[in-house]
PDB file of C-alpha atoms and ligand atoms in Angstrom:
ATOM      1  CA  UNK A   1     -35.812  -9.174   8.674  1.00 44.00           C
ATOM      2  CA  UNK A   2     -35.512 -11.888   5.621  1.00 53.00           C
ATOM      3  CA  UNK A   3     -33.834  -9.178   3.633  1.00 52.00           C
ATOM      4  CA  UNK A   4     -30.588  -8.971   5.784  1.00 47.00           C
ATOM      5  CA  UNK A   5     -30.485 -12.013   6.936  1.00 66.00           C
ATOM      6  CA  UNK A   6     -31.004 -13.640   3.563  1.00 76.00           C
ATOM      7  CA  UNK A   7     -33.225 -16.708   4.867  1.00 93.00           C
ATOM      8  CA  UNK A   8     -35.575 -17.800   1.825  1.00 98.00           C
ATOM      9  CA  UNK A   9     -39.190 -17.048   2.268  1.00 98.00           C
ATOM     10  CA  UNK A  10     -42.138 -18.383   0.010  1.00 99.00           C
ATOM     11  CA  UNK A  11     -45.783 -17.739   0.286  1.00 99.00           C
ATOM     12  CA  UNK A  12     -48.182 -20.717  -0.169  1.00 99.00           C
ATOM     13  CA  UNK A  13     -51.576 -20.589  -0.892  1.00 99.00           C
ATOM     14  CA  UNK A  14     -53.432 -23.298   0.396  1.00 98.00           C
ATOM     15  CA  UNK A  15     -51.004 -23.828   3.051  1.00 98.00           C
ATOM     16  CA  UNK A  16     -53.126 -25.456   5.805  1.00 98.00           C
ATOM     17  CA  UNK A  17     -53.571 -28.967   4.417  1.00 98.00           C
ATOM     18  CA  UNK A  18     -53.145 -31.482   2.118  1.00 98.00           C
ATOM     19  CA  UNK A  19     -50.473 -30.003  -1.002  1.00 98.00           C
ATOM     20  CA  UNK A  20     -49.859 -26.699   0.217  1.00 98.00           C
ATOM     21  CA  UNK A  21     -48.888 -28.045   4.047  1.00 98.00           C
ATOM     22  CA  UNK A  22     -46.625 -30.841   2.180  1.00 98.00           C
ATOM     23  CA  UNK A  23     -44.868 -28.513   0.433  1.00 99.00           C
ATOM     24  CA  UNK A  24     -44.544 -26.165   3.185  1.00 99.00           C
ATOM     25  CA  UNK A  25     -43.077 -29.021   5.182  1.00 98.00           C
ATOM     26  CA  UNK A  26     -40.859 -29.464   2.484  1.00 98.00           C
ATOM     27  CA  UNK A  27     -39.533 -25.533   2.372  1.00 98.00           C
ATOM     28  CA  UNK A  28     -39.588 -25.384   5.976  1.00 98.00           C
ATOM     29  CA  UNK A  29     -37.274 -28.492   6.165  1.00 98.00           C
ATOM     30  CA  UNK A  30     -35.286 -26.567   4.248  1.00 98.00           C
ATOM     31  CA  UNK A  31     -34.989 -23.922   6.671  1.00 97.00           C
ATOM     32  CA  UNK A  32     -37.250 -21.725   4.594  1.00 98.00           C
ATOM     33  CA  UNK A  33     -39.580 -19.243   6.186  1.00 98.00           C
ATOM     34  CA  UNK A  34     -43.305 -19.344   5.110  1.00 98.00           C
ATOM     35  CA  UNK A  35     -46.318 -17.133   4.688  1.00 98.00           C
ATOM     36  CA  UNK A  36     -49.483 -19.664   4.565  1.00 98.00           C
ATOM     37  CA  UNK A  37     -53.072 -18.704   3.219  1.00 98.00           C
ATOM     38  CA  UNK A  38     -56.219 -20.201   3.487  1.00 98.00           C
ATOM     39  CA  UNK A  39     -59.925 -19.448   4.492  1.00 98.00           C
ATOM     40  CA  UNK A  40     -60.254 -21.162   7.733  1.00 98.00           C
ATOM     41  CA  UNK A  41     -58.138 -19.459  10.678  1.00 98.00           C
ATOM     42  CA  UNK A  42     -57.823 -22.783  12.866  1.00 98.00           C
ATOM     43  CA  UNK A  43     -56.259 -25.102  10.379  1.00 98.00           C
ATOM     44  CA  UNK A  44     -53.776 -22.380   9.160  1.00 98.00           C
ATOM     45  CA  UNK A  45     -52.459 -22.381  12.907  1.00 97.00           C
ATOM     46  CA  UNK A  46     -52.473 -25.384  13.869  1.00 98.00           C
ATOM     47  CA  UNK A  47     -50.025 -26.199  10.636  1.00 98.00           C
ATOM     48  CA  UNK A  48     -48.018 -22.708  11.412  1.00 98.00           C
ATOM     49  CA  UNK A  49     -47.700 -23.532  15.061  1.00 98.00           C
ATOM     50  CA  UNK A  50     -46.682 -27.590  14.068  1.00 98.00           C
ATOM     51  CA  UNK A  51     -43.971 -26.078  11.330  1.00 98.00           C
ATOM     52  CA  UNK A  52     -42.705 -23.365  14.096  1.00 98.00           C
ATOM     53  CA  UNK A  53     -41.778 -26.005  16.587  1.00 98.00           C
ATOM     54  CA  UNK A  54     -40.521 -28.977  14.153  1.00 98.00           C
ATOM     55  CA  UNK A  55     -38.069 -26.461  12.083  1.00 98.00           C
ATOM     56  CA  UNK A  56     -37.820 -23.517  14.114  1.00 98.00           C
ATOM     57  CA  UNK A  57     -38.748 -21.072  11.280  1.00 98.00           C
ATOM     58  CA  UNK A  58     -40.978 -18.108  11.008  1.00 98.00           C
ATOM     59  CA  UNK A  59     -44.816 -18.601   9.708  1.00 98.00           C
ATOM     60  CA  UNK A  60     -46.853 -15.651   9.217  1.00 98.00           C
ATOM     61  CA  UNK A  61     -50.754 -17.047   8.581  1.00 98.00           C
ATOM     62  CA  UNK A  62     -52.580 -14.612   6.785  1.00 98.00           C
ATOM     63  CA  UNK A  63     -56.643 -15.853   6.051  1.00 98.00           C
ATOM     64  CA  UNK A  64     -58.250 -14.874   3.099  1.00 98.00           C
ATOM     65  CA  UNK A  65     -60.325 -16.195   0.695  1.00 98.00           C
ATOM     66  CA  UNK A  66     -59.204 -16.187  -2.900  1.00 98.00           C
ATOM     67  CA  UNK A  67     -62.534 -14.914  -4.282  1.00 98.00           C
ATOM     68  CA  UNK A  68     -62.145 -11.946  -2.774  1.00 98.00           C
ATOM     69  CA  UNK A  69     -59.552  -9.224  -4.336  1.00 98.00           C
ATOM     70  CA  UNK A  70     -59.110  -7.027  -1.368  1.00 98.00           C
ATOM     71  CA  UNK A  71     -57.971  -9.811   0.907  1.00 98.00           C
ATOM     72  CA  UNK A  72     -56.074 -11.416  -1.931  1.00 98.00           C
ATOM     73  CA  UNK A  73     -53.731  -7.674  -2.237  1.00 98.00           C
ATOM     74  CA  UNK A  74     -53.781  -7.793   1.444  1.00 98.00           C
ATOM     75  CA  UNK A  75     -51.901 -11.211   1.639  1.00 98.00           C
ATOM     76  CA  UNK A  76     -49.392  -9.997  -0.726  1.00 99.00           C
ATOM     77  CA  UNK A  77     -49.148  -7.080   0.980  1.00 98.00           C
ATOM     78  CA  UNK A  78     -48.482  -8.788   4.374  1.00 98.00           C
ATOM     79  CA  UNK A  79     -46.023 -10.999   3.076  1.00 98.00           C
ATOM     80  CA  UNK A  80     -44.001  -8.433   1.266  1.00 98.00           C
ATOM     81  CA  UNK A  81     -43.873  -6.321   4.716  1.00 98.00           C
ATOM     82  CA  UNK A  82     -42.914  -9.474   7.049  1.00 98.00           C
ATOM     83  CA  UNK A  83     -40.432 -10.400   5.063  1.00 98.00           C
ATOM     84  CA  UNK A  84     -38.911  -7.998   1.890  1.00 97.00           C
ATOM     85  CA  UNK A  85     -38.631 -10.604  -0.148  1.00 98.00           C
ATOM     86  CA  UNK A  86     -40.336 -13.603  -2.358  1.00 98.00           C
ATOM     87  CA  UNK A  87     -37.901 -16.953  -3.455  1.00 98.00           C
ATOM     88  CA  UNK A  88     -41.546 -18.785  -4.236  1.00 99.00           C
ATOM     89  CA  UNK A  89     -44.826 -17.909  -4.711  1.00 99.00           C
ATOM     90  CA  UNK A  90     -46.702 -20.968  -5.045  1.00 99.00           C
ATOM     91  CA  UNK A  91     -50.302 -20.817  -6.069  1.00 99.00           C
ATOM     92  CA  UNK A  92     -52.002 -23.663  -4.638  1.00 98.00           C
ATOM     93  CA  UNK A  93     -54.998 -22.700  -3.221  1.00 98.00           C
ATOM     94  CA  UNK A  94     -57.776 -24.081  -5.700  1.00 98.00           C
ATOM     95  CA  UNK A  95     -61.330 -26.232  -5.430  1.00 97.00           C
ATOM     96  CA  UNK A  96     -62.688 -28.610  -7.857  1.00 95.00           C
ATOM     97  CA  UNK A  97     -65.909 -29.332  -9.428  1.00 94.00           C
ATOM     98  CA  UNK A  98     -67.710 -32.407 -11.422  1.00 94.00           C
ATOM     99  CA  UNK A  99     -70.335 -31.839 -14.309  1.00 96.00           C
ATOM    100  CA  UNK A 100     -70.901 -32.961 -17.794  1.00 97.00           C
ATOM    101  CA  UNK A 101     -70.582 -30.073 -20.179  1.00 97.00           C
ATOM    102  CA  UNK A 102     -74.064 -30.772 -20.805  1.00 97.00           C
ATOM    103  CA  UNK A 103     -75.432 -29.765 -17.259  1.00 96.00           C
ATOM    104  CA  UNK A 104     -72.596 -28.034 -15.306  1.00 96.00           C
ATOM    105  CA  UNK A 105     -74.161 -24.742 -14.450  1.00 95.00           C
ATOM    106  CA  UNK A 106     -72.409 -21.785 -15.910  1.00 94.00           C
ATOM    107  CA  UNK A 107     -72.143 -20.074 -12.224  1.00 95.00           C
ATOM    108  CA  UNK A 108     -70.049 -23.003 -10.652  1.00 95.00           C
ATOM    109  CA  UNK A 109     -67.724 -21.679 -13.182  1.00 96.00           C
ATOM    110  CA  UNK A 110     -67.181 -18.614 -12.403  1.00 97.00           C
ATOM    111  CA  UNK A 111     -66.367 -19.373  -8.562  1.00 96.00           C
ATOM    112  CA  UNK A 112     -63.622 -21.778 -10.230  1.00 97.00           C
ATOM    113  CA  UNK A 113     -62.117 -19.393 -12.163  1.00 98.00           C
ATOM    114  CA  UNK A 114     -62.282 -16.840  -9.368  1.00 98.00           C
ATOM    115  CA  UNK A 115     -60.159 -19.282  -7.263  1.00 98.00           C
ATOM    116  CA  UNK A 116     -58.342 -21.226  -9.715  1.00 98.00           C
ATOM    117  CA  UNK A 117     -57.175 -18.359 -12.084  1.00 98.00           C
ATOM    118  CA  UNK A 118     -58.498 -15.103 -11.310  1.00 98.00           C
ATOM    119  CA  UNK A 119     -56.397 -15.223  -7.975  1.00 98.00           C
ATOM    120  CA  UNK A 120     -53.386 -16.913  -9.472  1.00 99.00           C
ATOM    121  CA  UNK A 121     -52.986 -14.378 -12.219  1.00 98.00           C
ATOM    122  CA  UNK A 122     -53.413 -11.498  -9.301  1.00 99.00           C
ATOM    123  CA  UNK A 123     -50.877 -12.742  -6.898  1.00 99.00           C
ATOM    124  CA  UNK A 124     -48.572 -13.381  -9.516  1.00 99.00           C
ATOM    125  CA  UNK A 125     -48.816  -9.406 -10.916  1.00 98.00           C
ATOM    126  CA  UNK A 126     -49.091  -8.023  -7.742  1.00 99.00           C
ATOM    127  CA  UNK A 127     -46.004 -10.203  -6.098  1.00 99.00           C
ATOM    128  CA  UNK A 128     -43.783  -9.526  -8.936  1.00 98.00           C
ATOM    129  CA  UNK A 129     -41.927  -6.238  -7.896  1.00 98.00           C
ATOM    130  CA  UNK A 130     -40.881  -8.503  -4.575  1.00 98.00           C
ATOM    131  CA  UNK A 131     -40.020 -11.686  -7.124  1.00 98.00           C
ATOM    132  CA  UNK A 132     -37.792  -9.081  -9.278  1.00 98.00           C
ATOM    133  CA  UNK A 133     -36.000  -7.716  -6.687  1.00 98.00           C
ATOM    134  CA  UNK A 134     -35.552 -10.931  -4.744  1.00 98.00           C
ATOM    135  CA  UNK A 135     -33.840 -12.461  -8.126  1.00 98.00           C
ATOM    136  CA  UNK A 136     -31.814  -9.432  -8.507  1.00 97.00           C
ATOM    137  CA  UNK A 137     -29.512  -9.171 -11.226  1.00 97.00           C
ATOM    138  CA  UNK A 138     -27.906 -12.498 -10.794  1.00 97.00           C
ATOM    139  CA  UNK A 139     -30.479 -14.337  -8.927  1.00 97.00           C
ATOM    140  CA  UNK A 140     -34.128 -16.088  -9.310  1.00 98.00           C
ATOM    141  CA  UNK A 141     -37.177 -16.157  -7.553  1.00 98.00           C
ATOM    142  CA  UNK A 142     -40.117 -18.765  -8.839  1.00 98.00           C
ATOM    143  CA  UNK A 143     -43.546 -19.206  -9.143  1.00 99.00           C
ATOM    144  CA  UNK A 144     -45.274 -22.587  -8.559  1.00 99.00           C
ATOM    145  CA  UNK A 145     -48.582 -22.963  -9.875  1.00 99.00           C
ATOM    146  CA  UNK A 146     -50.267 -26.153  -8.842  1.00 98.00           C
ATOM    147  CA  UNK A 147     -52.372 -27.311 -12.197  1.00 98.00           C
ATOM    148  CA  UNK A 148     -53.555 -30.511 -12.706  1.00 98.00           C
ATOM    149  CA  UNK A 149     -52.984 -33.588 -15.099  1.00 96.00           C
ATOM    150  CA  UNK A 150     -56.767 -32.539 -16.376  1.00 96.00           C
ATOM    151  CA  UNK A 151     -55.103 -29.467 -17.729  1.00 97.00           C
ATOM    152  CA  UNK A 152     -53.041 -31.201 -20.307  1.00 95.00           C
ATOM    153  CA  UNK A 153     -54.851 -33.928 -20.813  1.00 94.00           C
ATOM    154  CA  UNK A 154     -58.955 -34.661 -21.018  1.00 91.00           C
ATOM    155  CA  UNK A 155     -61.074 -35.752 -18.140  1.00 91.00           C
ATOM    156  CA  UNK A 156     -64.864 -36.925 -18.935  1.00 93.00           C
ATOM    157  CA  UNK A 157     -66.612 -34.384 -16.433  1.00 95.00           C
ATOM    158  CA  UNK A 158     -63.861 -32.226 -15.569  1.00 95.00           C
ATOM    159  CA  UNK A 159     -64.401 -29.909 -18.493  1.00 96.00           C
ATOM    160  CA  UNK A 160     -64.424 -26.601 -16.411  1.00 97.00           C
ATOM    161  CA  UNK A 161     -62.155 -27.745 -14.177  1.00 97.00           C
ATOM    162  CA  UNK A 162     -59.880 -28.904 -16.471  1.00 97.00           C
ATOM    163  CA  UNK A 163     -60.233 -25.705 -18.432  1.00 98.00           C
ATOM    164  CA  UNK A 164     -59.370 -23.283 -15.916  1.00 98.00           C
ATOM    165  CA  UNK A 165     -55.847 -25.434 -14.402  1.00 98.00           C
ATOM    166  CA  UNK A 166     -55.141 -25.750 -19.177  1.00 98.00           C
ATOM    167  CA  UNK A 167     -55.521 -21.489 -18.434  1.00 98.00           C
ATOM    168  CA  UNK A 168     -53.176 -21.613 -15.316  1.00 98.00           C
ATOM    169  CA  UNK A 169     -50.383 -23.581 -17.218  1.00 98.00           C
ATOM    170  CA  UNK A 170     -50.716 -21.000 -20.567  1.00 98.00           C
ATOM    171  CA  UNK A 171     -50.708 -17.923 -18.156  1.00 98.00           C
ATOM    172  CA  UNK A 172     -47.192 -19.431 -16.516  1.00 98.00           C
ATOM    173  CA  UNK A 173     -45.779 -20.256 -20.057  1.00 98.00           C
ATOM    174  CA  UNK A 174     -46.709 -16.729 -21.019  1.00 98.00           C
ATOM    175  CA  UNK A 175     -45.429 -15.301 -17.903  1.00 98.00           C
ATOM    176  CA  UNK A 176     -42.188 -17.423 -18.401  1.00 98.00           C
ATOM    177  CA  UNK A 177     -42.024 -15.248 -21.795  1.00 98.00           C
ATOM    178  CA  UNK A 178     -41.716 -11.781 -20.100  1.00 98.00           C
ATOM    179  CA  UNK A 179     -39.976 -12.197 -16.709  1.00 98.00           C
ATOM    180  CA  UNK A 180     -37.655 -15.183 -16.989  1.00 98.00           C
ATOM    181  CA  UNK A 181     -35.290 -12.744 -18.484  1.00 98.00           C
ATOM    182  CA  UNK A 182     -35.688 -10.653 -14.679  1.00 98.00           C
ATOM    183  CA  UNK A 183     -35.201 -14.098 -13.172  1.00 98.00           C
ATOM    184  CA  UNK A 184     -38.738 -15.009 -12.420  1.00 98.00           C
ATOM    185  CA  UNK A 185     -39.235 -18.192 -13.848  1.00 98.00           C
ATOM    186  CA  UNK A 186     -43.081 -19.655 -13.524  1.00 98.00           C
ATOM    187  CA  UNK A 187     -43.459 -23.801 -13.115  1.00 99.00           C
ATOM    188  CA  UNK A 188     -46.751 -25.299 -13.334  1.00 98.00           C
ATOM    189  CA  UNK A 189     -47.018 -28.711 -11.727  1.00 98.00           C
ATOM    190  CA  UNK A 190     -49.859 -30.969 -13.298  1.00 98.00           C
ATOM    191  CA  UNK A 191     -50.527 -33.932 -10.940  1.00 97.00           C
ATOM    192  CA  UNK A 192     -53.070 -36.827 -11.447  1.00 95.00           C
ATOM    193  CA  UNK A 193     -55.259 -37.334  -8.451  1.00 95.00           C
ATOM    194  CA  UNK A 194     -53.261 -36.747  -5.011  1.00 97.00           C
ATOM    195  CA  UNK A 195     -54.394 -38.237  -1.562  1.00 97.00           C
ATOM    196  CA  UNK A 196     -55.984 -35.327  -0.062  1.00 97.00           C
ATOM    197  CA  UNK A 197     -59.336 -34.300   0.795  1.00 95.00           C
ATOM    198  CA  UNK A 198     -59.776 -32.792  -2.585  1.00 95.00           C
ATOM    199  CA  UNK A 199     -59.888 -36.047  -3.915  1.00 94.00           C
ATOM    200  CA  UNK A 200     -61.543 -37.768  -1.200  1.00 92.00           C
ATOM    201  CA  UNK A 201     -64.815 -38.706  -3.968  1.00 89.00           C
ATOM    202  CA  UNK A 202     -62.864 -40.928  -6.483  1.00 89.00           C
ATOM    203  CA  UNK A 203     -61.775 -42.927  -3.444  1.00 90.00           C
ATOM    204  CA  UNK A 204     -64.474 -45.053  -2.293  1.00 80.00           C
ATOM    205  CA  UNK A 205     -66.060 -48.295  -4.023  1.00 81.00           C
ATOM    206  CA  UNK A 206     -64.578 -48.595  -7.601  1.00 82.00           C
ATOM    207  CA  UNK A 207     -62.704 -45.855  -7.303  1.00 87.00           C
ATOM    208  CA  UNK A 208     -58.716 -45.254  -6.543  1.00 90.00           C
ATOM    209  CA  UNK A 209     -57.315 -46.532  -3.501  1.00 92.00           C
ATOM    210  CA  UNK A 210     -55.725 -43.647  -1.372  1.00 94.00           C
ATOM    211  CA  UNK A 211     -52.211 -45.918  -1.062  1.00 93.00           C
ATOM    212  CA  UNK A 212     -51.922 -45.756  -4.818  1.00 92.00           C
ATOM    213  CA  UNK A 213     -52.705 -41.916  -5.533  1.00 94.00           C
ATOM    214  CA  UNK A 214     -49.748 -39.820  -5.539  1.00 96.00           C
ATOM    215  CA  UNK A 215     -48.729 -37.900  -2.328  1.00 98.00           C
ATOM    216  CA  UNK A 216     -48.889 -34.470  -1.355  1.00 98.00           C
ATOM    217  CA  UNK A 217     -44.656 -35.028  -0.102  1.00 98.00           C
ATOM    218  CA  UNK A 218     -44.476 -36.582  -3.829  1.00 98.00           C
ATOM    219  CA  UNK A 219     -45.804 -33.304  -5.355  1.00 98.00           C
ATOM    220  CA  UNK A 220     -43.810 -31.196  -2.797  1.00 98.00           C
ATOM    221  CA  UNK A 221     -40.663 -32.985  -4.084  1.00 98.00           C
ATOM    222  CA  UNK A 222     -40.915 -31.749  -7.006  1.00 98.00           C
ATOM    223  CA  UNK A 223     -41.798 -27.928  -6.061  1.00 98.00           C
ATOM    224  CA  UNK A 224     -38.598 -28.102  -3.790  1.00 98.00           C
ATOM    225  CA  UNK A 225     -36.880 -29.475  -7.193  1.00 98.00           C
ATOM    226  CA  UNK A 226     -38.302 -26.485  -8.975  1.00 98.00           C
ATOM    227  CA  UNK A 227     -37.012 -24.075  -6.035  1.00 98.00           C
ATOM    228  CA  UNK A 228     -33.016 -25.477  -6.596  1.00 98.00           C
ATOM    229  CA  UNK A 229     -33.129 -24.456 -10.588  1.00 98.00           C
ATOM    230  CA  UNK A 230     -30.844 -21.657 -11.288  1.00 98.00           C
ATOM    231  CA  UNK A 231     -32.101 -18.614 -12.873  1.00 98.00           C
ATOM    232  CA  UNK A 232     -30.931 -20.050 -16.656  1.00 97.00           C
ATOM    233  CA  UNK A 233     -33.306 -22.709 -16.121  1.00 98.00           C
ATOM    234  CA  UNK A 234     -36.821 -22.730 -16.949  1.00 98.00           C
ATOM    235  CA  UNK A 235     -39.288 -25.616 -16.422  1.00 98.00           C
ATOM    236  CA  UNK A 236     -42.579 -24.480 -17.801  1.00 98.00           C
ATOM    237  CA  UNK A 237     -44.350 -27.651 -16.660  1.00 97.00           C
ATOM    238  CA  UNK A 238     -44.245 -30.735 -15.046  1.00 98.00           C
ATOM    239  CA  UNK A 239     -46.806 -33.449 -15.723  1.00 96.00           C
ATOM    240  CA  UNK A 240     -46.709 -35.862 -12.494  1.00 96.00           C
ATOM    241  CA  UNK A 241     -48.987 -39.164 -13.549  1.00 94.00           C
ATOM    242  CA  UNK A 242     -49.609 -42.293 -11.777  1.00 92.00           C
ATOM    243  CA  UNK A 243     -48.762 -45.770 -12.839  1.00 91.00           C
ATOM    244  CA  UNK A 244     -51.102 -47.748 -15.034  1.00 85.00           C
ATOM    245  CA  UNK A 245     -52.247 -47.860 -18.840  1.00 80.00           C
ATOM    246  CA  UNK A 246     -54.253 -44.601 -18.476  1.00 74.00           C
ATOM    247  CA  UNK A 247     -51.046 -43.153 -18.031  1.00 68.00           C
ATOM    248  CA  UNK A 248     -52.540 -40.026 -18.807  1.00 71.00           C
ATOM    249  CA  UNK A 249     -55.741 -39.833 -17.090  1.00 73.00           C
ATOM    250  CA  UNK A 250     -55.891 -37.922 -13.672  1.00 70.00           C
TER     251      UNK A 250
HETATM  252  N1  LIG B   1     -55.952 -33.689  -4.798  1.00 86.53           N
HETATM  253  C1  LIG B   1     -55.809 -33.894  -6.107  1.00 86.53           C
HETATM  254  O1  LIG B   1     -56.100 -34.995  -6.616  1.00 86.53           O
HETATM  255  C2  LIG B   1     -55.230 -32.817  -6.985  1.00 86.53           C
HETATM  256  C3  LIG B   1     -54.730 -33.198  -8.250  1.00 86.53           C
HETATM  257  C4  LIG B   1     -54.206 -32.213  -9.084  1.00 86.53           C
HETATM  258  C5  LIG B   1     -54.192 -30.898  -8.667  1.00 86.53           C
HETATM  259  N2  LIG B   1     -54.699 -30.556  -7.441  1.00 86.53           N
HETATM  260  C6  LIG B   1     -54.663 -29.143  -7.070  1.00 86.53           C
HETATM  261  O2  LIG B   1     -53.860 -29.002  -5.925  1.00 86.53           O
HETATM  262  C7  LIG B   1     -54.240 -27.823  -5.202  1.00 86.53           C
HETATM  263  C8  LIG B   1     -54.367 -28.161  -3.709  1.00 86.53           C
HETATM  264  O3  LIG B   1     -55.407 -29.111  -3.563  1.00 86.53           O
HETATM  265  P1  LIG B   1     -55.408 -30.231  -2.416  1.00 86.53           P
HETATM  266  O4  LIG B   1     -55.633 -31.517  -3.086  1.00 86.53           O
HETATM  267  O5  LIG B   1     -54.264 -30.052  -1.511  1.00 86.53           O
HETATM  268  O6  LIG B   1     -56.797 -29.840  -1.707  1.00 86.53           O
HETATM  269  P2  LIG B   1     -57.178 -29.659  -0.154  1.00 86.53           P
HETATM  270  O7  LIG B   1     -56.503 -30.679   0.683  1.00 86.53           O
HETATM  271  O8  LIG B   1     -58.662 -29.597  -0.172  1.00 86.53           O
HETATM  272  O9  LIG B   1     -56.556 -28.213   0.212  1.00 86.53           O
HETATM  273  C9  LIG B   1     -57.026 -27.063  -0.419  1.00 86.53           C
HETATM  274  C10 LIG B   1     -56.377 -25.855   0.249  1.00 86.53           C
HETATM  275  O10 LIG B   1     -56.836 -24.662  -0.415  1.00 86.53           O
HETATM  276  C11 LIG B   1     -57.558 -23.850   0.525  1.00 86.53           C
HETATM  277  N3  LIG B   1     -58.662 -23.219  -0.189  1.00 86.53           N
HETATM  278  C12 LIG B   1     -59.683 -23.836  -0.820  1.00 86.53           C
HETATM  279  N4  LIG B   1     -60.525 -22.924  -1.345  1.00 86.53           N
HETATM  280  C13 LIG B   1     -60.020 -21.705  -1.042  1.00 86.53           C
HETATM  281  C14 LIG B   1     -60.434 -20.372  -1.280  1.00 86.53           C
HETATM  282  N5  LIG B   1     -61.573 -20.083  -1.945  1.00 86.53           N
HETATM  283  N6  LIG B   1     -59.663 -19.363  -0.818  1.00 86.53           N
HETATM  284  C15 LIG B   1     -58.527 -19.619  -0.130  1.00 86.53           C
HETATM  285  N7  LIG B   1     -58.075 -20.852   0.130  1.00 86.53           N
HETATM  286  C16 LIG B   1     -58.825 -21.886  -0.307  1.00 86.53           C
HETATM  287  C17 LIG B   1     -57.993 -24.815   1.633  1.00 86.53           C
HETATM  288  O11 LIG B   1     -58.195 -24.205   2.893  1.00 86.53           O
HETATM  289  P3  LIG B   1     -59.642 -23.582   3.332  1.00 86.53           P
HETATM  290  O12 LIG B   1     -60.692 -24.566   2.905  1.00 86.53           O
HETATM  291  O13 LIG B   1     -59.545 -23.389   4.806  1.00 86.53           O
HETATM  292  O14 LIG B   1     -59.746 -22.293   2.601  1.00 86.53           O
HETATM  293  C18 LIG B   1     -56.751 -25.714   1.698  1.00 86.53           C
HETATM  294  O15 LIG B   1     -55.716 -25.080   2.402  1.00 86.53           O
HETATM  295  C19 LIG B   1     -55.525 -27.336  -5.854  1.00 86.53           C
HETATM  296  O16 LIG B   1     -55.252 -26.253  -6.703  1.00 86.53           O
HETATM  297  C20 LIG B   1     -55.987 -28.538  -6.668  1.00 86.53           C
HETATM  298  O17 LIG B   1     -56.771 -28.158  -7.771  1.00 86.53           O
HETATM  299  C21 LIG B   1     -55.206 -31.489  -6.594  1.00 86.53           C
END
């Protein structure tokens, strides 16, 4: 067990591609052991067996789709048993969607902020007895929430999706207000656009060349960063941009 032997272990959402298997290549590099989540079973192993025999540390895959609340407490649940303990829970697992204001339908909405927040704000309340007692009296245990640049700054047509990753940073500022004192500290990164397939439709004709988005290892840099901080330190957010005079744009 984690809890005697004192290895880290983090639980990644999204861990089967793109930013969640980055930074689970990053932990694992580490020597970090890993719970990964995500909704289809053969991705998830292939990256869990790939991890296993590069670093030699333990993966538990756990499917489950973050729309639905059962499997969500399962996950948690799992973890929490496999291990006894949490060093990072990083939220990554999230989906996007493009609409003016003036037509996006209402519903698409909802199955964002299902995924996006609704899940986020779950695994962070129901992974937070494991997150206090991993940071212990003189310890820390984090939460990485991966936002979005559109959630600090506007994006014409990503109104609801910028609204619900603007909601994931407040609810780790707020969090940051009640349990950094316990040592659970709450980062939300806020990239611009990342090569993965998430962002696979602003890369064709006119669009942004893959070589000049920001990479998953780029974003898992910094959520390694986040996992060195001692428990007096608290980075609420961290906006990651790319180069160029929208500076600010995703
Ligand atoms: N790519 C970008 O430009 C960019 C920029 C800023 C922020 N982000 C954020 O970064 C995070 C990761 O995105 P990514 O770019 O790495 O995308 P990705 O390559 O498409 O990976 C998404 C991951 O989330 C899982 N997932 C998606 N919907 C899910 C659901 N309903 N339940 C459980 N798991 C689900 C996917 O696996 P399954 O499909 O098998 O479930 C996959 O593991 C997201 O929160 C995204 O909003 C991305």
């Amino acid at each position: 067990m984690n809890e005697r032997d004192g290895r880290r272990a983090a639980l990644i959402t999204g861990g089967s591609k793109g930013i969640g298997a980055a930074i689970a290549q990053c932990l694992a590099a580490d020597g970090w052991d890993l719970t990964l989540s995500a909704r289809t079973r053969e991705t998830l192993d292939a990256t869990a067996a790939s991890l296993r025999e590069t670093y030699g540390v333990r993966v538990l895959t756990v499917p489950a789709d973050m729309t639905d609340e059962s499997a969500v407490s399962a996950l948690v649940a799992a973890h929490a048993d496999e291990y006894g303990r949490c060093d990072a829970l990083v939220v990554n697992a999230g989906m996007g969607n493009k609409g003016a204001v003036e037509s996006f339908p209402p519903r698409r909405f909802d199955r964002l902020y299902q995924v996006n927040l609704r899940a986020p704000f779950q695994l962070m309340q129901e992974m937070l007895p494991t997150l206090r007692a991993t940071a212990g009296d003189d310890g820390t245990a984090k939460v990485i929430a991966i936002a979005s640049s559109t959630g600090v700054y506007p994006e014409p047509e990503l109104s609801a999706y910028g609204a619900t990753k603007a909601a994931l940073i407040s609810l780790c500022e707020t969090f940051n207000t009640e349990e950094a004192v316990n040592g659970v500290a709450a980062t939300a990164i806020c990239p611009g656009y990342v090569d993965t397939d998430m962002s696979e439709w602003t890369k064709g004709d006119g669009g942004i060349p893959a070589e000049q988005m920001i990479s998953g290892a780029d974003v898992a840099a910094v959520a390694h960063a986040v996992t060195q901080l001692g428990r007096y330190a608290v980075l609420p957010q961290a906006v990651l941009t790319r180069p160029g005079p929208q500076l600010h744009r995703a």
